[in-house]
CSV table of C-alpha atoms in Angstrom, one decimal:
chain,number,residue,atom,x,y,z
Q,1,MET,CA,75.4,96.6,103.3
Q,2,ASN,CA,75.6,100.3,104.2
Q,3,ASP,CA,73.1,102.4,106.1
Q,4,ALA,CA,73.2,105.4,108.4
Q,5,THR,CA,71.8,105.8,111.9
Q,6,ASN,CA,72.2,108.9,114.2
Q,7,GLY,CA,74.8,110.4,111.8
Q,8,LYS,CA,77.0,107.3,112.1
Q,9,ASP,CA,77.3,105.1,109.1
Q,10,ARG,CA,76.7,101.4,109.6
Q,11,VAL,CA,78.4,98.9,107.4
Q,12,THR,CA,78.2,95.1,107.5
Q,13,ILE,CA,81.1,93.2,106.0
Q,14,TYR,CA,81.4,89.6,104.9
Q,15,VAL,CA,84.2,87.1,104.2
Q,16,GLY,CA,86.8,88.9,102.0
Q,17,ASP,CA,85.6,92.4,102.7
Q,18,VAL,CA,87.8,95.2,104.0
Q,19,HIS,CA,86.3,98.4,105.2
Q,20,ALA,CA,88.2,101.5,106.4
Q,21,ALA,CA,86.6,104.9,107.3
Q,22,ALA,CA,87.7,108.4,108.3
Q,23,HIS,CA,84.2,109.3,109.4
Q,24,PRO,CA,82.3,107.7,112.3
Q,25,THR,CA,81.2,104.3,111.2
Q,26,GLU,CA,80.1,101.1,112.9
Q,27,VAL,CA,81.5,98.2,111.0
Q,28,ARG,CA,79.9,94.9,111.9
Q,29,THR,CA,80.5,91.3,111.0
Q,30,LEU,CA,79.5,87.7,111.9
Q,31,LEU,CA,82.4,85.4,112.6
Q,32,GLY,CA,82.8,81.7,113.0
Q,33,SER,CA,86.3,80.3,112.5
Q,34,CYS,CA,87.2,83.4,110.4
Q,35,ILE,CA,89.1,86.3,111.9
Q,36,ALA,CA,88.3,90.0,111.9
Q,37,VAL,CA,91.3,92.3,112.5
Q,38,CYS,CA,90.4,95.9,113.5
Q,39,LEU,CA,93.0,98.6,113.2
Q,40,PHE,CA,92.7,102.1,114.6
Q,41,ASP,CA,94.8,105.3,114.5
Q,42,PRO,CA,93.8,107.1,117.7
Q,43,LYS,CA,95.2,110.5,116.7
Q,44,GLN,CA,93.4,110.7,113.3
Q,45,CYS,CA,90.4,108.7,114.5
Q,46,ILE,CA,90.6,106.5,111.5
Q,47,GLY,CA,89.8,102.9,111.7
Q,48,GLY,CA,88.7,99.8,109.9
Q,49,MET,CA,88.0,96.1,109.9
Q,50,ASN,CA,88.6,93.1,107.6
Q,51,HIS,CA,87.1,89.6,107.7
Q,52,PHE,CA,89.3,86.8,106.4
Q,53,LEU,CA,88.8,83.0,106.0
Q,54,LEU,CA,92.3,81.6,106.1
Q,55,PRO,CA,95.8,82.8,106.6
Q,56,GLU,CA,97.1,82.3,103.0
Q,57,GLY,CA,95.7,81.2,99.6
Q,58,SER,CA,97.2,79.5,96.6
Q,59,HIS,CA,97.6,82.6,94.4
Q,60,ALA,CA,95.2,81.3,91.8
Q,61,ALA,CA,94.0,84.1,89.5
Q,62,ASP,CA,90.4,83.5,90.2
Q,63,GLU,CA,90.7,83.6,93.9
Q,64,ASP,CA,89.4,86.5,95.9
Q,65,PRO,CA,92.7,87.5,97.6
Q,66,THR,CA,91.2,89.3,100.6
Q,67,ARG,CA,89.6,86.1,101.8
Q,68,PHE,CA,93.1,85.4,103.0
Q,69,GLY,CA,94.7,87.2,106.0
Q,70,VAL,CA,98.0,88.0,104.4
Q,71,TYR,CA,96.3,90.2,101.8
Q,72,ALA,CA,93.3,91.3,103.9
Q,73,ILE,CA,95.5,92.8,106.6
Q,74,ASP,CA,97.8,94.5,104.2
Q,75,ASP,CA,94.8,95.8,102.3
Q,76,LEU,CA,93.3,97.3,105.5
Q,77,ILE,CA,96.6,99.0,106.4
Q,78,GLY,CA,96.9,100.4,102.9
Q,79,LYS,CA,93.3,101.7,102.9
Q,80,LEU,CA,93.8,103.3,106.4
Q,81,MET,CA,97.0,105.0,105.3
Q,82,MET,CA,95.3,106.3,102.2
Q,83,LEU,CA,92.7,108.0,104.5
Q,84,GLY,CA,95.5,109.6,106.4
Q,85,ALA,CA,96.3,107.1,109.2
Q,86,ASP,CA,99.9,106.6,110.3
Q,87,ARG,CA,100.8,103.0,110.7
Q,88,ARG,CA,103.2,103.8,113.5
Q,89,ARG,CA,100.3,104.8,115.7
Q,90,MET,CA,97.9,102.0,114.7
Q,91,VAL,CA,96.7,99.7,117.3
Q,92,ALA,CA,94.8,96.4,116.8
Q,93,LYS,CA,92.0,94.3,118.0
Q,94,VAL,CA,91.5,90.7,117.0
Q,95,PHE,CA,88.3,88.6,117.0
Q,96,GLY,CA,87.1,85.2,115.8
Q,97,GLY,CA,88.7,81.8,115.4
Q,98,ALA,CA,85.9,79.9,117.0
Q,99,HIS,CA,85.4,76.1,116.5
Q,100,VAL,CA,82.2,76.0,114.6
Q,101,LEU,CA,80.9,73.8,111.8
Q,102,GLY,CA,82.0,70.7,113.7
Q,103,MET,CA,85.6,71.7,113.9
Q,104,ARG,CA,87.6,70.0,116.6
Q,105,GLU,CA,90.4,71.7,118.5
Q,106,SER,CA,93.8,70.9,117.2
Q,107,ASP,CA,97.0,72.9,116.7
Q,108,ASP,CA,96.8,72.7,112.9
Q,109,GLY,CA,93.0,73.4,112.8
Q,110,VAL,CA,91.6,76.4,110.9
Q,111,PRO,CA,90.7,78.4,114.0
Q,112,GLN,CA,94.1,78.0,115.6
Q,113,ARG,CA,96.0,78.7,112.4
Q,114,ASN,CA,93.9,81.8,111.9
Q,115,VAL,CA,94.5,83.2,115.4
Q,116,LYS,CA,98.2,82.3,115.3
Q,117,PHE,CA,98.5,84.0,111.9
Q,118,ALA,CA,96.8,87.2,112.9
Q,119,ARG,CA,98.8,87.5,116.1
Q,120,GLY,CA,102.1,86.8,114.3
Q,121,PHE,CA,101.3,89.2,111.4
Q,122,LEU,CA,100.4,92.1,113.8
Q,123,GLN,CA,103.4,91.4,116.0
Q,124,ASP,CA,105.8,91.3,113.0
Q,125,GLU,CA,104.3,94.6,111.8
Q,126,GLY,CA,104.7,96.2,115.2
Q,127,PHE,CA,101.0,96.7,115.9
Q,128,LYS,CA,100.1,96.5,119.6
Q,129,ILE,CA,97.1,94.2,120.2
Q,130,LEU,CA,94.9,96.1,122.6
Q,131,ALA,CA,92.2,93.5,122.9
Q,132,GLU,CA,91.2,90.2,121.5
Q,133,ASP,CA,88.4,87.7,121.9
Q,134,VAL,CA,89.3,84.5,120.0
Q,135,GLY,CA,88.7,80.8,120.1
Q,136,GLY,CA,85.8,79.1,121.9
Q,137,TYR,CA,82.9,77.3,120.3
Q,138,GLN,CA,80.4,80.1,119.6
Q,139,PRO,CA,80.0,82.4,116.6
Q,140,ARG,CA,80.4,86.1,117.4
Q,141,ILE,CA,79.0,89.3,116.1
Q,142,VAL,CA,81.6,92.1,116.3
Q,143,VAL,CA,80.8,95.7,116.0
Q,144,PHE,CA,83.8,98.1,115.7
Q,145,SER,CA,83.5,101.9,115.9
Q,146,THR,CA,86.0,103.5,113.6
Q,147,CYS,CA,86.0,106.9,115.3
Q,148,ASP,CA,87.0,105.7,118.8
Q,149,GLY,CA,88.4,102.2,118.3
Q,150,LYS,CA,85.8,100.6,120.6
Q,151,ALA,CA,84.6,97.1,119.8
Q,152,ARG,CA,81.6,95.2,121.1
Q,153,VAL,CA,81.4,91.4,120.9
Q,154,LYS,CA,78.3,89.3,121.2
Q,155,ARG,CA,78.7,85.6,121.5
Q,156,LEU,CA,75.8,83.8,119.9
Q,157,ALA,CA,74.0,80.6,120.9
Q,158,ARG,CA,75.2,77.9,118.4
Q,159,SER,CA,71.9,76.6,117.1
Q,160,GLY,CA,70.8,78.4,113.9
Q,161,MET,CA,73.9,80.6,113.8
Q,162,VAL,CA,76.2,77.9,112.6
Q,163,GLU,CA,74.1,77.5,109.4
Q,164,ARG,CA,74.3,81.3,109.0
Q,165,VAL,CA,78.0,81.3,109.3
Q,166,ALA,CA,78.3,78.4,106.8
Q,167,ARG,CA,76.1,80.3,104.3
Q,168,GLN,CA,78.3,83.4,104.8
Q,169,HIS,CA,81.4,81.5,104.1
Q,170,LEU,CA,80.0,80.5,100.7
Q,171,SER,CA,78.7,84.0,99.9
Q,172,VAL,CA,80.5,86.2,97.5
Q,173,PRO,CA,81.2,89.8,98.4
Q,174,ALA,CA,79.3,92.4,96.3
Q,175,GLU,CA,82.4,93.5,94.6
Q,176,PRO,CA,84.9,90.7,94.7
Q,177,PRO,CA,88.4,92.1,94.7
Q,178,LYS,CA,90.9,90.6,92.3
Q,179,PHE,CA,94.6,90.4,92.2
Q,180,GLY,CA,96.0,93.8,91.1
Q,181,ASP,CA,96.7,95.0,87.6
Q,182,VAL,CA,100.2,95.5,86.2
Q,183,THR,CA,100.8,98.7,84.2
Q,184,LEU,CA,104.2,99.3,82.6
Q,185,PHE,CA,104.8,102.9,81.5
K,1,MET,CA,125.4,87.2,87.6
K,2,ASN,CA,121.8,87.3,89.0
K,3,SER,CA,120.0,90.6,88.7
K,4,ARG,CA,119.8,92.5,91.9
K,5,ILE,CA,116.6,94.1,93.3
K,6,LEU,CA,115.9,96.5,96.1
K,7,ILE,CA,112.5,96.1,97.8
K,8,VAL,CA,111.2,99.2,99.6
K,9,ASP,CA,108.1,98.6,101.8
K,10,ASP,CA,107.3,99.5,105.4
K,11,SER,CA,105.5,96.2,105.9
K,12,THR,CA,107.7,93.4,107.1
K,13,THR,CA,105.3,90.9,105.8
K,14,VAL,CA,105.0,92.3,102.3
K,15,ARG,CA,108.8,92.7,102.2
K,16,ARG,CA,109.1,89.0,103.2
K,17,MET,CA,106.5,87.9,100.5
K,18,VAL,CA,108.2,89.9,97.7
K,19,ASN,CA,111.6,88.8,98.9
K,20,MET,CA,110.6,85.1,98.9
K,21,THR,CA,109.0,85.5,95.4
K,22,LEU,CA,112.0,87.1,93.9
K,23,THR,CA,114.6,85.0,95.6
K,24,SER,CA,112.8,81.9,94.5
K,25,ALA,CA,113.0,83.3,90.9
K,26,GLY,CA,116.7,83.6,91.2
K,27,TYR,CA,117.2,87.3,92.0
K,28,GLU,CA,119.5,88.8,94.6
K,29,VAL,CA,117.4,90.9,96.9
K,30,TRP,CA,117.9,93.4,99.7
K,31,GLU,CA,115.4,95.6,101.5
K,32,ALA,CA,114.6,99.1,102.8
K,33,SER,CA,111.7,100.0,105.0
K,34,ASN,CA,110.9,103.5,103.6
K,35,GLY,CA,112.0,105.9,100.9
K,36,ALA,CA,114.7,107.7,103.0
K,37,GLU,CA,116.4,104.4,103.8
K,38,ALA,CA,116.2,103.4,100.1
K,39,ILE,CA,117.9,106.6,99.0
K,40,GLU,CA,120.7,106.0,101.5
K,41,SER,CA,121.0,102.4,100.3
K,42,LEU,CA,121.1,103.5,96.6
K,43,GLU,CA,124.0,105.9,97.3
K,44,HIS,CA,126.1,102.9,98.3
K,45,GLN,CA,124.8,100.0,96.3
K,46,ILE,CA,123.0,100.2,92.9
K,47,PRO,CA,120.6,97.4,92.1
K,48,ASP,CA,119.2,96.6,88.6
K,49,LEU,CA,115.7,97.4,89.7
K,50,VAL,CA,113.8,98.9,92.6
K,51,ILE,CA,110.3,97.8,93.8
K,52,THR,CA,108.7,100.4,96.1
K,53,ASP,CA,105.4,100.8,98.0
K,54,VAL,CA,103.7,104.2,98.0
K,55,ASN,CA,102.3,104.7,101.5
K,56,MET,CA,105.3,104.7,103.9
K,57,PRO,CA,106.4,106.8,106.9
K,58,GLU,CA,109.5,109.0,106.7
K,59,MET,CA,109.5,109.2,102.9
K,60,ASP,CA,106.6,107.9,100.7
K,61,GLY,CA,107.1,106.0,97.5
K,62,LEU,CA,106.3,108.9,95.0
K,63,THR,CA,108.7,111.2,96.9
K,64,PHE,CA,111.3,108.5,96.8
K,65,VAL,CA,110.9,108.1,93.0
K,66,ARG,CA,111.3,111.9,92.5
K,67,THR,CA,114.2,112.1,94.9
K,68,ALA,CA,116.0,109.2,93.2
K,69,ARG,CA,115.4,110.6,89.7
K,70,GLY,CA,116.7,114.0,90.8
K,71,ASN,CA,119.8,112.6,92.5
K,72,PRO,CA,122.8,112.7,90.0
K,73,ARG,CA,124.6,110.1,92.1
K,74,ILE,CA,121.8,107.5,91.5
K,75,PRO,CA,121.7,106.0,87.9
K,76,LYS,CA,118.3,105.9,86.1
K,77,ILE,CA,117.5,102.3,87.1
K,78,PRO,CA,113.9,101.0,86.6
K,79,ILE,CA,111.6,101.6,89.6
K,80,LEU,CA,108.3,99.6,89.9
K,81,VAL,CA,105.6,100.8,92.3
K,82,LEU,CA,103.9,98.0,94.2
K,83,THR,CA,100.9,99.4,96.1
K,84,THR,CA,97.3,99.0,97.2
K,85,VAL,CA,96.6,102.4,95.6
K,86,ASN,CA,94.7,101.8,92.4
K,87,ASP,CA,93.7,105.4,91.7
K,88,PRO,CA,94.5,106.5,88.1
K,89,SER,CA,95.5,109.9,89.2
K,90,PHE,CA,98.1,108.4,91.5
K,91,LYS,CA,99.3,106.2,88.7
K,92,GLU,CA,99.8,109.3,86.5
K,93,GLN,CA,101.7,111.0,89.4
K,94,GLY,CA,103.9,107.9,89.5
K,95,ARG,CA,104.5,108.0,85.8
K,96,LEU,CA,105.3,111.7,85.9
K,97,ALA,CA,107.6,111.2,88.9
K,98,GLY,CA,109.6,108.7,86.8
K,99,ALA,CA,108.3,105.3,87.8
K,100,THR,CA,108.7,102.5,85.3
K,101,GLY,CA,105.5,100.7,86.1
K,102,TRP,CA,102.6,100.4,88.6
K,103,LEU,CA,101.6,97.1,90.1
K,104,CYS,CA,98.6,96.9,92.3
K,105,LYS,CA,98.4,94.7,95.5
K,106,PRO,CA,97.5,92.1,96.2
K,107,PHE,CA,100.1,90.8,93.8
K,108,GLN,CA,100.2,87.5,92.1
K,109,PRO,CA,103.8,86.1,92.3
K,110,THR,CA,103.8,85.0,88.7
K,111,LYS,CA,102.7,88.5,87.5
K,112,LEU,CA,105.3,90.2,89.7
K,113,CYS,CA,108.0,88.0,88.2
K,114,ASP,CA,106.7,88.6,84.7
K,115,ALA,CA,106.8,92.3,85.2
K,116,VAL,CA,110.3,92.2,86.6
K,117,ARG,CA,111.5,90.1,83.7
K,118,VAL,CA,110.0,92.4,81.1
K,119,VAL,CA,111.5,95.5,82.8
K,120,LEU,CA,114.9,94.0,83.2
K,121,ALA,CA,114.9,92.8,79.6
K,122,ARG,CA,114.0,96.3,78.4
K,123,ARG,CA,117.0,97.6,80.3
K,124,THR,CA,119.4,95.2,78.7
K,125,SER,CA,118.0,95.4,75.1
């Protein structure tokens, strides 16, 4: 979903979406156990957000790769660099990983694996995590401003929102990304 | 002897994924984190194939391909570009720079191995 208010674009992203912008944009998403990683280049004022379901997938041809963190973060980095961001300046914020949909807390549960993966990936890539709001039992709405890197988080009362999160997890992005093409010259 | 492949990518995670994929397929692999590092590496050790990203600090992938092709000390080995960039004009720039092929991320391990096999077979035929 994409609309504009007060000269600032507003974009809502769903599971598997990745959005990067070089112009002022508010990117928002609703998270349960999923993770949203936000990356921002403070010099170029270029930022973006993704929304992934699980750390890694099975590489099946019909899977939407950016539903998985390993591709969703790499895709976000690539999109930001295409817009002129420098990865050496990028800083990160991480949100999500809540225990919703009846999930219990355990070290190998989806929320913990997601949080651990996001932190590990960003650390391996050398991105400083400036802020995070992860875990807990409540879904979150995250709004990230691409022009200044600020993020707002609203934790939601569980009733009603859990069903919304569940529906979202089953939804298909408007333009599902696929694994990349191969061209030999 | 196993074919040897140089992976050039500024992302530790992508390098690890590509490395694991190719090592599992039996290739000998080493890494560089940008184009400048790759050029330095190629002046000392020549692989059978290079796989490079496009967007990298220090020296980007297309500049790396042009530099490698213009360096008389570096043989004309195949160079595959592996990138999130899917713009046809960039692909054309890659072809003109001397790249052997263009693979878009996210990559499927089997497709990457297939492309590597085809390109290496072309080289030996």
